[in-house]
GROMACS .gro file of N, CA, C and O in nm:
model
  308
    1PHE      N    1   0.765  -2.065   0.877
    1PHE     CA    2   0.838  -2.046   1.001
    1PHE      C    3   0.837  -2.170   1.089
    1PHE      O    4   0.897  -2.169   1.194
    2GLY      N    5   0.765  -2.272   1.051
    2GLY     CA    6   0.758  -2.392   1.133
    2GLY      C    7   0.654  -2.377   1.243
    2GLY      O    8   0.584  -2.278   1.253
    3PHE      N    9   0.644  -2.481   1.325
    3PHE     CA   10   0.549  -2.476   1.437
    3PHE      C   11   0.597  -2.570   1.547
    3PHE      O   12   0.687  -2.650   1.527
    4GLY      N   13   0.533  -2.555   1.662
    4GLY     CA   14   0.571  -2.639   1.774
    4GLY      C   15   0.709  -2.603   1.826
    4GLY      O   16   0.752  -2.488   1.824
    5TRP      N   17   0.782  -2.703   1.873
    5TRP     CA   18   0.914  -2.678   1.930
    5TRP      C   19   1.018  -2.644   1.825
    5TRP      O   20   1.128  -2.601   1.858
    6ARG      N   21   0.982  -2.659   1.694
    6ARG     CA   22   1.077  -2.626   1.588
    6ARG      C   23   1.047  -2.491   1.523
    6ARG      O   24   1.096  -2.461   1.415
    7VAL      N   25   0.968  -2.411   1.589
    7VAL     CA   26   0.933  -2.279   1.535
    7VAL      C   27   1.058  -2.191   1.527
    7VAL      O   28   1.148  -2.202   1.609
    8CYS      N   29   1.060  -2.107   1.426
    8CYS     CA   30   1.173  -2.017   1.407
    8CYS      C   31   1.176  -1.913   1.519
    8CYS      O   32   1.076  -1.844   1.544
    9PRO      N   33   1.287  -1.897   1.588
    9PRO     CA   34   1.293  -1.799   1.697
    9PRO      C   35   1.286  -1.654   1.647
    9PRO      O   36   1.252  -1.564   1.722
   10GLY      N   37   1.311  -1.630   1.519
   10GLY     CA   38   1.305  -1.495   1.464
   10GLY      C   39   1.173  -1.459   1.401
   10GLY      O   40   1.160  -1.355   1.338
   11GLN      N   41   1.072  -1.545   1.416
   11GLN     CA   42   0.942  -1.522   1.353
   11GLN      C   43   0.881  -1.389   1.394
   11GLN      O   44   0.838  -1.310   1.310
   12THR      N   45   0.877  -1.361   1.522
   12THR     CA   46   0.818  -1.236   1.571
   12THR      C   47   0.896  -1.116   1.519
   12THR      O   48   0.837  -1.017   1.475
   13MET      N   49   1.028  -1.125   1.519
   13MET     CA   50   1.109  -1.015   1.470
   13MET      C   51   1.086  -0.993   1.320
   13MET      O   52   1.080  -0.878   1.275
   14ALA      N   53   1.068  -1.100   1.243
   14ALA     CA   54   1.043  -1.086   1.100
   14ALA      C   55   0.910  -1.015   1.075
   14ALA      O   56   0.902  -0.925   0.990
   15TYR      N   57   0.806  -1.053   1.146
   15TYR     CA   58   0.676  -0.987   1.130
   15TYR      C   59   0.684  -0.840   1.169
   15TYR      O   60   0.631  -0.754   1.099
   16GLU      N   61   0.748  -0.812   1.281
   16GLU     CA   62   0.759  -0.673   1.327
   16GLU      C   63   0.844  -0.588   1.232
   16GLU      O   64   0.813  -0.472   1.209
   17THR      N   65   0.948  -0.647   1.174
   17THR     CA   66   1.032  -0.575   1.080
   17THR      C   67   0.952  -0.540   0.954
   17THR      O   68   0.963  -0.429   0.901
   18MET      N   69   0.871  -0.633   0.906
   18MET     CA   70   0.788  -0.606   0.788
   18MET      C   71   0.686  -0.496   0.820
   18MET      O   72   0.659  -0.409   0.737
   19TRP      N   73   0.626  -0.501   0.938
   19TRP     CA   74   0.529  -0.399   0.978
   19TRP      C   75   0.594  -0.261   0.979
   19TRP      O   76   0.540  -0.165   0.925
   20ILE      N   77   0.713  -0.249   1.036
   20ILE     CA   78   0.783  -0.121   1.042
   20ILE      C   79   0.820  -0.073   0.902
   20ILE      O   80   0.807   0.046   0.870
   21ALA      N   81   0.863  -0.164   0.814
   21ALA     CA   82   0.901  -0.126   0.678
   21ALA      C   83   0.782  -0.073   0.600
   21ALA      O   84   0.790   0.031   0.533
   22VAL      N   85   0.668  -0.142   0.607
   22VAL     CA   86   0.548  -0.097   0.534
   22VAL      C   87   0.496   0.033   0.592
   22VAL      O   88   0.459   0.125   0.519
   23ALA      N   89   0.494   0.046   0.724
   23ALA     CA   90   0.446   0.170   0.788
   23ALA      C   91   0.536   0.288   0.751
   23ALA      O   92   0.488   0.397   0.724
   24SER      N   93   0.667   0.266   0.747
   24SER     CA   94   0.760   0.373   0.711
   24SER      C   95   0.742   0.415   0.566
   24SER      O   96   0.748   0.533   0.532
   25PHE      N   97   0.720   0.317   0.479
   25PHE     CA   98   0.696   0.346   0.337
   25PHE      C   99   0.569   0.428   0.319
   25PHE      O  100   0.569   0.531   0.252
   26LEU      N  101   0.461   0.387   0.383
   26LEU     CA  102   0.334   0.458   0.370
   26LEU      C  103   0.339   0.596   0.435
   26LEU      O  104   0.270   0.689   0.391
   27ALA      N  105   0.420   0.614   0.538
   27ALA     CA  106   0.431   0.744   0.604
   27ALA      C  107   0.495   0.849   0.513
   27ALA      O  108   0.476   0.968   0.534
   28CYS      N  109   0.567   0.806   0.411
   28CYS     CA  110   0.632   0.898   0.317
   28CYS      C  111   0.540   0.941   0.204
   28CYS      O  112   0.578   1.023   0.121
   29LEU      N  113   0.420   0.885   0.198
   29LEU     CA  114   0.329   0.912   0.088
   29LEU      C  115   0.204   0.985   0.133
   29LEU      O  116   0.161   0.973   0.248
   30GLU      N  117   0.145   1.059   0.042
   30GLU     CA  118   0.012   1.117   0.061
   30GLU      C  119  -0.080   1.043  -0.033
   30GLU      O  120  -0.059   1.041  -0.155
   31ILE      N  121  -0.183   0.982   0.021
   31ILE     CA  122  -0.280   0.908  -0.060
   31ILE      C  123  -0.412   0.983  -0.050
   31ILE      O  124  -0.464   1.003   0.060
   32GLY      N  125  -0.463   1.026  -0.165
   32GLY     CA  126  -0.585   1.106  -0.165
   32GLY      C  127  -0.675   1.072  -0.283
   32GLY      O  128  -0.648   0.979  -0.359
   33THR      N  129  -0.779   1.148  -0.296
   33THR     CA  130  -0.874   1.125  -0.405
   33THR      C  131  -0.813   1.168  -0.537
   33THR      O  132  -0.735   1.263  -0.544
   34ALA      N  133  -0.850   1.096  -0.642
   34ALA     CA  134  -0.800   1.129  -0.776
   34ALA      C  135  -0.869   1.254  -0.828
   34ALA      O  136  -0.978   1.291  -0.783
   35LYS      N  137  -0.805   1.318  -0.925
   35LYS     CA  138  -0.863   1.438  -0.987
   35LYS      C  139  -0.882   1.412  -1.136
   35LYS      O  140  -0.801   1.343  -1.198
   36ASP      N  141  -0.989   1.469  -1.192
   36ASP     CA  142  -1.013   1.453  -1.335
   36ASP      C  143  -0.935   1.559  -1.414
   36ASP      O  144  -0.850   1.629  -1.359
   37GLU      N  145  -0.963   1.570  -1.544
   37GLU     CA  146  -0.888   1.662  -1.631
   37GLU      C  147  -0.903   1.808  -1.591
   37GLU      O  148  -0.814   1.890  -1.613
   38THR      N  149  -1.017   1.843  -1.530
   38THR     CA  150  -1.041   1.982  -1.491
   38THR      C  151  -0.986   2.014  -1.352
   38THR      O  152  -0.991   2.129  -1.309
   39GLY      N  153  -0.938   1.913  -1.281
   39GLY     CA  154  -0.884   1.935  -1.147
   39GLY      C  155  -0.984   1.910  -1.036
   39GLY      O  156  -0.951   1.924  -0.919
   40ALA      N  157  -1.107   1.871  -1.073
   40ALA     CA  158  -1.208   1.841  -0.971
   40ALA      C  159  -1.187   1.700  -0.917
   40ALA      O  160  -1.140   1.610  -0.988
   41GLU      N  161  -1.218   1.682  -0.789
   41GLU     CA  162  -1.202   1.550  -0.728
   41GLU      C  163  -1.302   1.451  -0.787
   41GLU      O  164  -1.418   1.484  -0.810
   42VAL      N  165  -1.255   1.329  -0.811
   42VAL     CA  166  -1.340   1.223  -0.862
   42VAL      C  167  -1.417   1.163  -0.745
   42VAL      O  168  -1.360   1.130  -0.642
   43VAL      N  169  -1.548   1.151  -0.762
   43VAL     CA  170  -1.632   1.092  -0.658
   43VAL      C  171  -1.614   0.940  -0.661
   43VAL      O  172  -1.627   0.877  -0.766
   44VAL      N  173  -1.581   0.882  -0.548
   44VAL     CA  174  -1.558   0.739  -0.539
   44VAL      C  175  -1.684   0.672  -0.489
   44VAL      O  176  -1.737   0.708  -0.384
   45ALA      N  177  -1.733   0.574  -0.566
   45ALA     CA  178  -1.851   0.498  -0.524
   45ALA      C  179  -1.808   0.395  -0.420
   45ALA      O  180  -1.700   0.339  -0.427
   46GLU      N  181  -1.893   0.375  -0.324
   46GLU     CA  182  -1.863   0.279  -0.217
   46GLU      C  183  -1.912   0.141  -0.256
   46GLU      O  184  -1.998   0.083  -0.190
   47ASP      N  185  -1.856   0.086  -0.364
   47ASP     CA  186  -1.894  -0.047  -0.411
   47ASP      C  187  -1.804  -0.152  -0.347
   47ASP      O  188  -1.684  -0.133  -0.335
   48MET      N  189  -1.865  -0.262  -0.309
   48MET     CA  190  -1.790  -0.370  -0.247
   48MET      C  191  -1.808  -0.498  -0.330
   48MET      O  192  -1.911  -0.519  -0.391
   49GLU      N  193  -1.704  -0.580  -0.332
   49GLU     CA  194  -1.711  -0.712  -0.394
   49GLU      C  195  -1.738  -0.811  -0.283
   49GLU      O  196  -1.664  -0.819  -0.185
   50SER      N  197  -1.845  -0.887  -0.297
   50SER     CA  198  -1.877  -0.984  -0.193
   50SER      C  199  -1.830  -1.122  -0.236
   50SER      O  200  -1.815  -1.152  -0.353
   51GLY      N  201  -1.804  -1.204  -0.141
   51GLY     CA  202  -1.754  -1.339  -0.163
   51GLY      C  203  -1.711  -1.394  -0.030
   51GLY      O  204  -1.765  -1.358   0.075
   52PHE      N  205  -1.613  -1.481  -0.031
   52PHE     CA  206  -1.560  -1.535   0.094
   52PHE      C  207  -1.504  -1.423   0.180
   52PHE      O  208  -1.521  -1.422   0.301
   53VAL      N  209  -1.439  -1.326   0.114
   53VAL     CA  210  -1.390  -1.207   0.183
   53VAL      C  211  -1.449  -1.086   0.113
   53VAL      O  212  -1.443  -1.074  -0.009
   54THR      N  213  -1.508  -0.995   0.188
   54THR     CA  214  -1.564  -0.873   0.131
   54THR      C  215  -1.454  -0.768   0.125
   54THR      O  216  -1.384  -0.744   0.223
   55GLU      N  217  -1.438  -0.707   0.006
   55GLU     CA  218  -1.335  -0.605  -0.013
   55GLU      C  219  -1.387  -0.498  -0.107
   55GLU      O  220  -1.479  -0.524  -0.185
   56PRO      N  221  -1.332  -0.378  -0.100
   56PRO     CA  222  -1.378  -0.273  -0.191
   56PRO      C  223  -1.333  -0.301  -0.334
   56PRO      O  224  -1.227  -0.359  -0.357
   57LYS      N  225  -1.416  -0.258  -0.429
   57LYS     CA  226  -1.378  -0.269  -0.570
   57LYS      C  227  -1.267  -0.168  -0.597
   57LYS      O  228  -1.253  -0.069  -0.525
   58PRO      N  229  -1.186  -0.192  -0.700
   58PRO     CA  230  -1.081  -0.095  -0.731
   58PRO      C  231  -1.138   0.045  -0.755
   58PRO      O  232  -1.247   0.060  -0.811
   59PHE      N  233  -1.065   0.145  -0.710
   59PHE     CA  234  -1.110   0.283  -0.724
   59PHE      C  235  -0.990   0.372  -0.756
   59PHE      O  236  -0.877   0.340  -0.719
   60PRO      N  237  -1.013   0.484  -0.824
   60PRO     CA  238  -0.902   0.573  -0.857
   60PRO      C  239  -0.857   0.651  -0.733
   60PRO      O  240  -0.937   0.691  -0.650
   61CYS      N  241  -0.726   0.668  -0.722
   61CYS     CA  242  -0.671   0.748  -0.614
   61CYS      C  243  -0.540   0.811  -0.662
   61CYS      O  244  -0.486   0.773  -0.765
   62GLU      N  245  -0.491   0.908  -0.588
   62GLU     CA  246  -0.368   0.976  -0.622
   62GLU      C  247  -0.266   0.949  -0.512
   62GLU      O  248  -0.293   0.970  -0.394
   63VAL      N  249  -0.150   0.899  -0.552
   63VAL     CA  250  -0.043   0.871  -0.456
   63VAL      C  251   0.076   0.957  -0.495
   63VAL      O  252   0.123   0.952  -0.608
   64ARG      N  253   0.125   1.035  -0.400
   64ARG     CA  254   0.241   1.120  -0.428
   64ARG      C  255   0.328   1.129  -0.303
   64ARG      O  256   0.283   1.103  -0.191
   65LEU      N  257   0.453   1.169  -0.324
   65LEU     CA  258   0.546   1.185  -0.212
   65LEU      C  259   0.511   1.310  -0.131
   65LEU      O  260   0.465   1.409  -0.186
   66ARG      N  261   0.536   1.306  -0.003
   66ARG     CA  262   0.510   1.422   0.082
   66ARG      C  263   0.609   1.535   0.053
   66ARG      O  264   0.571   1.651   0.056
   67SER      N  265   0.736   1.501   0.029
   67SER     CA  266   0.838   1.604   0.001
   67SER      C  267   0.960   1.537  -0.062
   67SER      O  268   0.968   1.415  -0.071
   68ASN      N  269   1.056   1.619  -0.103
   68ASN     CA  270   1.181   1.565  -0.157
   68ASN      C  271   1.261   1.492  -0.049
   68ASN      O  272   1.335   1.399  -0.080
   69ALA      N  273   1.249   1.536   0.073
   69ALA     CA  274   1.318   1.468   0.183
   69ALA      C  275   1.264   1.326   0.199
   69ALA      O  276   1.340   1.232   0.224
   70HIS      N  277   1.133   1.310   0.181
   70HIS     CA  278   1.075   1.175   0.188
   70HIS      C  279   1.121   1.089   0.072
   70HIS      O  280   1.138   0.967   0.086
   71ALA      N  281   1.145   1.151  -0.044
   71ALA     CA  282   1.194   1.075  -0.159
   71ALA      C  283   1.331   1.017  -0.129
   71ALA      O  284   1.360   0.902  -0.164
   72SER      N  285   1.417   1.095  -0.065
   72SER     CA  286   1.549   1.043  -0.032
   72SER      C  287   1.541   0.930   0.072
   72SER      O  288   1.621   0.836   0.069
   73LEU      N  289   1.444   0.937   0.163
   73LEU     CA  290   1.425   0.828   0.258
   73LEU      C  291   1.385   0.700   0.186
   73LEU      O  292   1.433   0.592   0.219
   74LEU      N  293   1.296   0.711   0.087
   74LEU     CA  294   1.252   0.593   0.015
   74LEU      C  295   1.363   0.534  -0.071
   74LEU      O  296   1.368   0.412  -0.090
   75ARG      N  297   1.451   0.616  -0.122
   75ARG     CA  298   1.563   0.563  -0.201
   75ARG      C  299   1.655   0.479  -0.114
   75ARG      O  300   1.719   0.386  -0.161
   76GLY      N  301   1.660   0.509   0.014
   76GLY     CA  302   1.745   0.434   0.106
   76GLY      C  303   1.687   0.299   0.146
   76GLY      O  304   1.757   0.215   0.198
   77VAL      N  305   1.558   0.279   0.121
   77VAL     CA  306   1.493   0.154   0.162
   77VAL      C  307   1.519   0.048   0.064
   77VAL      O  308   1.546   0.012  -0.024
   0.00000   0.00000   0.00000
């Protein structure tokens, strides 16, 4: 986006547009704990990877649409 007096005037709008797009996408989904073959919830260990940035290790989860109406919203994006 540049810096100083040559900074892009649309920089703030671009960041805010991306924030709204990601928030709208995530609002259409239900993110929950994964289930095993018997339907019981999988216990997630609270393991972290340490380094320059500390972040959680990959873990199983279930992502699904909230409804068919939300599916049509996502098709429009």
